[in-house]
Short mmCIF file of C-alpha atoms in Angstrom, two decimals:
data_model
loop_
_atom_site.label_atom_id
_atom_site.label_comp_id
_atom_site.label_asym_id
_atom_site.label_seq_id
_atom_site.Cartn_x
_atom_site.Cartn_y
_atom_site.Cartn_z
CA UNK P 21 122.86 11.42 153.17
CA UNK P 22 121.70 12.97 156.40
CA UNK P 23 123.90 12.29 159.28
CA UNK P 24 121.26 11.44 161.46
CA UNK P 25 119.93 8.53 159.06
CA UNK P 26 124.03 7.45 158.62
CA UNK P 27 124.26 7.51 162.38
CA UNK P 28 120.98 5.50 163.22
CA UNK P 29 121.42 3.34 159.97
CA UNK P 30 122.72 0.01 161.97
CA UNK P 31 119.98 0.11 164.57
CA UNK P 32 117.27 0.38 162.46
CA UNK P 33 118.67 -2.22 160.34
CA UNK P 34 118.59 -4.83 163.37
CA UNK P 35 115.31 -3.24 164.35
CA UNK P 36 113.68 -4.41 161.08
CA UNK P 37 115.94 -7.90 160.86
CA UNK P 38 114.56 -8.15 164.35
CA UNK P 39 110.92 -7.65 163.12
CA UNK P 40 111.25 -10.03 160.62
CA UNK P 41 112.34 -12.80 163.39
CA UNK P 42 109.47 -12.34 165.43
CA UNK P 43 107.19 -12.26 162.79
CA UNK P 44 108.51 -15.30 161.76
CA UNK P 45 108.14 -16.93 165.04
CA UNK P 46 104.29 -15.32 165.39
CA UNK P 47 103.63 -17.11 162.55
CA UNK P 48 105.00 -20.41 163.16
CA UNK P 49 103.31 -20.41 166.88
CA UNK P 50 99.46 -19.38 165.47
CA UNK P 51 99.96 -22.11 162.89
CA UNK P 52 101.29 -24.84 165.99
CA UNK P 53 97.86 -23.08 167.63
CA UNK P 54 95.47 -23.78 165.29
CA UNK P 55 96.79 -28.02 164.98
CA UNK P 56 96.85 -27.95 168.76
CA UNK P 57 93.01 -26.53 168.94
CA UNK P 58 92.07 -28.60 166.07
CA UNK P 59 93.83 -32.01 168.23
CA UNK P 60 92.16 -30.53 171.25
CA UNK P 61 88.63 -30.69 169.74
CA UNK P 62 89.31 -34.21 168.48
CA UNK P 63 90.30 -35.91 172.01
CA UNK P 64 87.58 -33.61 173.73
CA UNK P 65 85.37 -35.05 171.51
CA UNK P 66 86.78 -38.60 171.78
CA UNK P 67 85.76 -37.97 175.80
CA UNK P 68 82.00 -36.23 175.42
CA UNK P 69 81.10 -39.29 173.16
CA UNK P 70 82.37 -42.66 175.40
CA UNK P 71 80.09 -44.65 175.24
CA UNK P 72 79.38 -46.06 178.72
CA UNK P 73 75.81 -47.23 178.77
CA UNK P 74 74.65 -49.44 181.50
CA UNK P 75 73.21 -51.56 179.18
CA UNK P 76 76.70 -52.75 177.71
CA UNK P 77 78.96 -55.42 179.25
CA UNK P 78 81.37 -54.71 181.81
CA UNK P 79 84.12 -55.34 179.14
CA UNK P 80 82.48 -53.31 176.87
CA UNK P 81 81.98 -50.35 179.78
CA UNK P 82 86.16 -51.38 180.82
CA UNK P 83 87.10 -50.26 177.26
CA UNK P 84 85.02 -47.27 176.69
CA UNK P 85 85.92 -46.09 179.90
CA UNK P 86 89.90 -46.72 179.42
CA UNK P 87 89.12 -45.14 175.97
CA UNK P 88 87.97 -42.35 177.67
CA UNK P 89 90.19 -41.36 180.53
CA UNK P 90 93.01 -41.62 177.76
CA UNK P 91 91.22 -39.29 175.71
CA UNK P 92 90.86 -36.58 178.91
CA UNK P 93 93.90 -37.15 179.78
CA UNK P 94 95.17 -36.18 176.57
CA UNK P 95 92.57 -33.58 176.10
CA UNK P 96 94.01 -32.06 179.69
CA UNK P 97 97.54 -32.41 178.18
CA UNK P 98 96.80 -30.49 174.83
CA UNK P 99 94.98 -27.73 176.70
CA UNK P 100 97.91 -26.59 178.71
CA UNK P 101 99.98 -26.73 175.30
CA UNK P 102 96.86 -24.58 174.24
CA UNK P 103 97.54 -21.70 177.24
CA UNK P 104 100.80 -22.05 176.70
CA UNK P 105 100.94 -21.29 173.13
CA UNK P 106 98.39 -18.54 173.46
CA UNK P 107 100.96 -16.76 176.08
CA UNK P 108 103.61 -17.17 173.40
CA UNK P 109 101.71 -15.43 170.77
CA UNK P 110 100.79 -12.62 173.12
CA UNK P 111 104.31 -12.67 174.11
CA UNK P 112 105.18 -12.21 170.70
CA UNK P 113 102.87 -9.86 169.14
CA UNK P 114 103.73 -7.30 172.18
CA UNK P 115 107.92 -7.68 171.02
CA UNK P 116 106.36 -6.79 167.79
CA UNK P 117 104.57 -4.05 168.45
CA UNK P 118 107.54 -2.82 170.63
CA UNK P 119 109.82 -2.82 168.18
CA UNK P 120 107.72 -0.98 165.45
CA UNK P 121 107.24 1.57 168.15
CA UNK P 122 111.06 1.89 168.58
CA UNK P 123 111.80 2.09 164.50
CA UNK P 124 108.86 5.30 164.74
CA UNK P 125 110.47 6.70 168.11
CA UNK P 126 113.93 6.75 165.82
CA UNK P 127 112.01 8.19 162.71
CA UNK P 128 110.23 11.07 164.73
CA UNK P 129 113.17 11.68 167.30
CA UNK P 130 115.45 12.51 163.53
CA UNK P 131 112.71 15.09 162.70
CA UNK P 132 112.51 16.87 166.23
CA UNK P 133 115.95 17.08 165.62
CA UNK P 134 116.19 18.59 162.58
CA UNK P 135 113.56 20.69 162.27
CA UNK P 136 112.82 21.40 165.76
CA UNK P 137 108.95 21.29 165.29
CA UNK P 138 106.68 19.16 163.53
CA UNK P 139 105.37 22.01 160.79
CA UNK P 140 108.84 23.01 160.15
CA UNK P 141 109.24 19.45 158.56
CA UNK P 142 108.58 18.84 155.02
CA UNK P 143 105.44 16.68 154.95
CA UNK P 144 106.76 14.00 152.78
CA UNK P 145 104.46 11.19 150.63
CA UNK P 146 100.82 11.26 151.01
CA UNK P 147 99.45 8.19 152.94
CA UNK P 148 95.50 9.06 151.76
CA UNK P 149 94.92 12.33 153.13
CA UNK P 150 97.86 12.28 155.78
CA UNK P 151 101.47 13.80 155.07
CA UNK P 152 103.58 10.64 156.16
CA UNK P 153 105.27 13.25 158.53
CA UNK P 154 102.05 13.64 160.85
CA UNK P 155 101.42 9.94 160.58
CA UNK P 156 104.98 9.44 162.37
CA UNK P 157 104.67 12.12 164.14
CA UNK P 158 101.21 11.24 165.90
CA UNK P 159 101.73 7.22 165.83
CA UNK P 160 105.10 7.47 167.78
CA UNK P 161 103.26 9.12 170.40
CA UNK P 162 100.12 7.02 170.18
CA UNK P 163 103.09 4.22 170.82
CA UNK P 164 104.76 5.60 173.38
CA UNK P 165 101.61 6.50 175.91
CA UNK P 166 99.43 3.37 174.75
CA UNK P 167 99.22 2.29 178.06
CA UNK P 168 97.35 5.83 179.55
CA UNK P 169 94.45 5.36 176.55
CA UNK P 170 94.37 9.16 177.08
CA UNK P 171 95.29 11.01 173.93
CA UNK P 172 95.86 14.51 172.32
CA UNK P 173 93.49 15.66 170.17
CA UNK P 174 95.97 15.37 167.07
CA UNK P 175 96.50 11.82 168.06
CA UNK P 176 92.99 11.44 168.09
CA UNK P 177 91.90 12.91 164.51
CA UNK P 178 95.38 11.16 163.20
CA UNK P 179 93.70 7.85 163.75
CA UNK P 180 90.34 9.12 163.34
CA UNK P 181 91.43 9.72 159.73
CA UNK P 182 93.43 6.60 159.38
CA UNK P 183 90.20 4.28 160.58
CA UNK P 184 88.15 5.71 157.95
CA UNK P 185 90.79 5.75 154.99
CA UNK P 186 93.02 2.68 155.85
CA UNK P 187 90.65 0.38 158.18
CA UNK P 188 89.37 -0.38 161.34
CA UNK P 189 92.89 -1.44 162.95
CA UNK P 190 93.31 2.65 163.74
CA UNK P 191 90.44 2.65 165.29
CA UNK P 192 91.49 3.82 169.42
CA UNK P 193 87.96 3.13 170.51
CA UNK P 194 88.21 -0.80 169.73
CA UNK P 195 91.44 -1.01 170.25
CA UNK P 196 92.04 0.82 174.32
CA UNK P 197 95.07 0.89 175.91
CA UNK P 198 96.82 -1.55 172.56
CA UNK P 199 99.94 0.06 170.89
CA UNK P 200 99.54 0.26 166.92
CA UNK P 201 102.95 0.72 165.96
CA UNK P 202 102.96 -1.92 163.99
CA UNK P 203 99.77 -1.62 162.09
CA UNK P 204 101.44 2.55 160.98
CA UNK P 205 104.17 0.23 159.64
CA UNK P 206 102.67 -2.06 157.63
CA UNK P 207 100.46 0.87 156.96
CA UNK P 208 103.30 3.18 155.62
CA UNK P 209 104.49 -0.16 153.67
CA UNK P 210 107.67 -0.43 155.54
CA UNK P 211 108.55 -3.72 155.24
CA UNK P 212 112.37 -3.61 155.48
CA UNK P 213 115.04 -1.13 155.84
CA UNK P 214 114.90 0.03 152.16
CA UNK P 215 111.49 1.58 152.51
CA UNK P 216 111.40 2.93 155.41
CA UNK P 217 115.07 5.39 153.82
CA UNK P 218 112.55 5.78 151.13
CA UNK P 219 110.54 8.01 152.98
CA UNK P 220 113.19 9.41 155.51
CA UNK P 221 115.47 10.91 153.04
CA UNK P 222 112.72 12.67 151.89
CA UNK P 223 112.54 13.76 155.44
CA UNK P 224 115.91 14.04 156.26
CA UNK P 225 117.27 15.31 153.03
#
């Protein structure tokens, strides 16, 4: 086996274990989300609706109105848990994103130094009509300069080509300034360590 792949094989085994654990975690906070939206509605509801028609008796109005300062209150209450878990996610989704951006950094930083150039590289599997080599290639540096939303033009027609063969996801335009490491590897269907060798001992023979 390449050295390169024997000498990078630990960290981008924890890279992907790591992936896993924050996916793991994204998941479980989106699901808490969508009960603590669904709660939210319910008690905000509970409030719009009191009843507290001058035409009722004051014990009548007493309880509606107790009925509904509970239900703000708890409305209020499940709203901040609501901000709170959307920071998570965000949180979350950006660890993600960095490290897929690391495991491509790794994959394309083994091929710079092995081949010294991009087209010296063998091209590897065919992802549609993109060599899996370019798609590293282009999507580490898409990663690692996410944040300018100025791009080359072989970042450009990389993702160009992905939007129209693998989905709107690639797509740069609605998507400024946002890091799609992670979408290249679901993309490339590295979902653990195993696959992603796959492909770089192809690479890296």
């Amino acid at each position: 086996m390449n050295q390169y792949l024997i000498d990078t094989e630990f960290a981008v085994q924890n890279l992907f274990e790591l992936a896993t654990s924050e996916e793991l975690q994204l998941q479980a906070l989106t699901e808490n989300l969508r009960l603590k939206e669904a709660e939210f509605r319910v008690h905000h509801w509970g409030f719009q609706t009191s009843d507290l028609n001058d035409d009722f008796s004051d014990a009548y109005v007493m309880v509606a109105f107790g009925r509904a300062a509970m239900a703000s209150q708890e409305a209020e209450r499940l709203r901040g848990e609501v901000a709170t878990l959307q920071a998570s996610i965000g949180t979350h989704q950006h660890a993600v994103q960095a490290i897929a951006g690391a495991i491509l950094q790794i994959a394309k930083q083994g091929i710079s130094l092995f081949y010294g150039s991009r087209e010296a590289a063998p091209t590897g599997r065919m992802l549609g009509s993109l060599p899996v080599r370019d798609v590293i290639w282009q999507a580490r540096n898409q990663s690692m300069h996410y944040e300018e939303g100025a791009f080359g033009k072989p970042v450009c027609d990389l993702f160009t080509k992905l939007e129209q063969e693998q989905g709107p996801q690639f797509s740069l335009v609605n998507h400024p300034v946002q890091n799609r490491a992670k979408q290249i590897i679901d993309v490339l269907g590295w979902s653990d360590y195993g696959n992603y060798m796959q492909d770089m001992q192809v690479l890296l023979p």
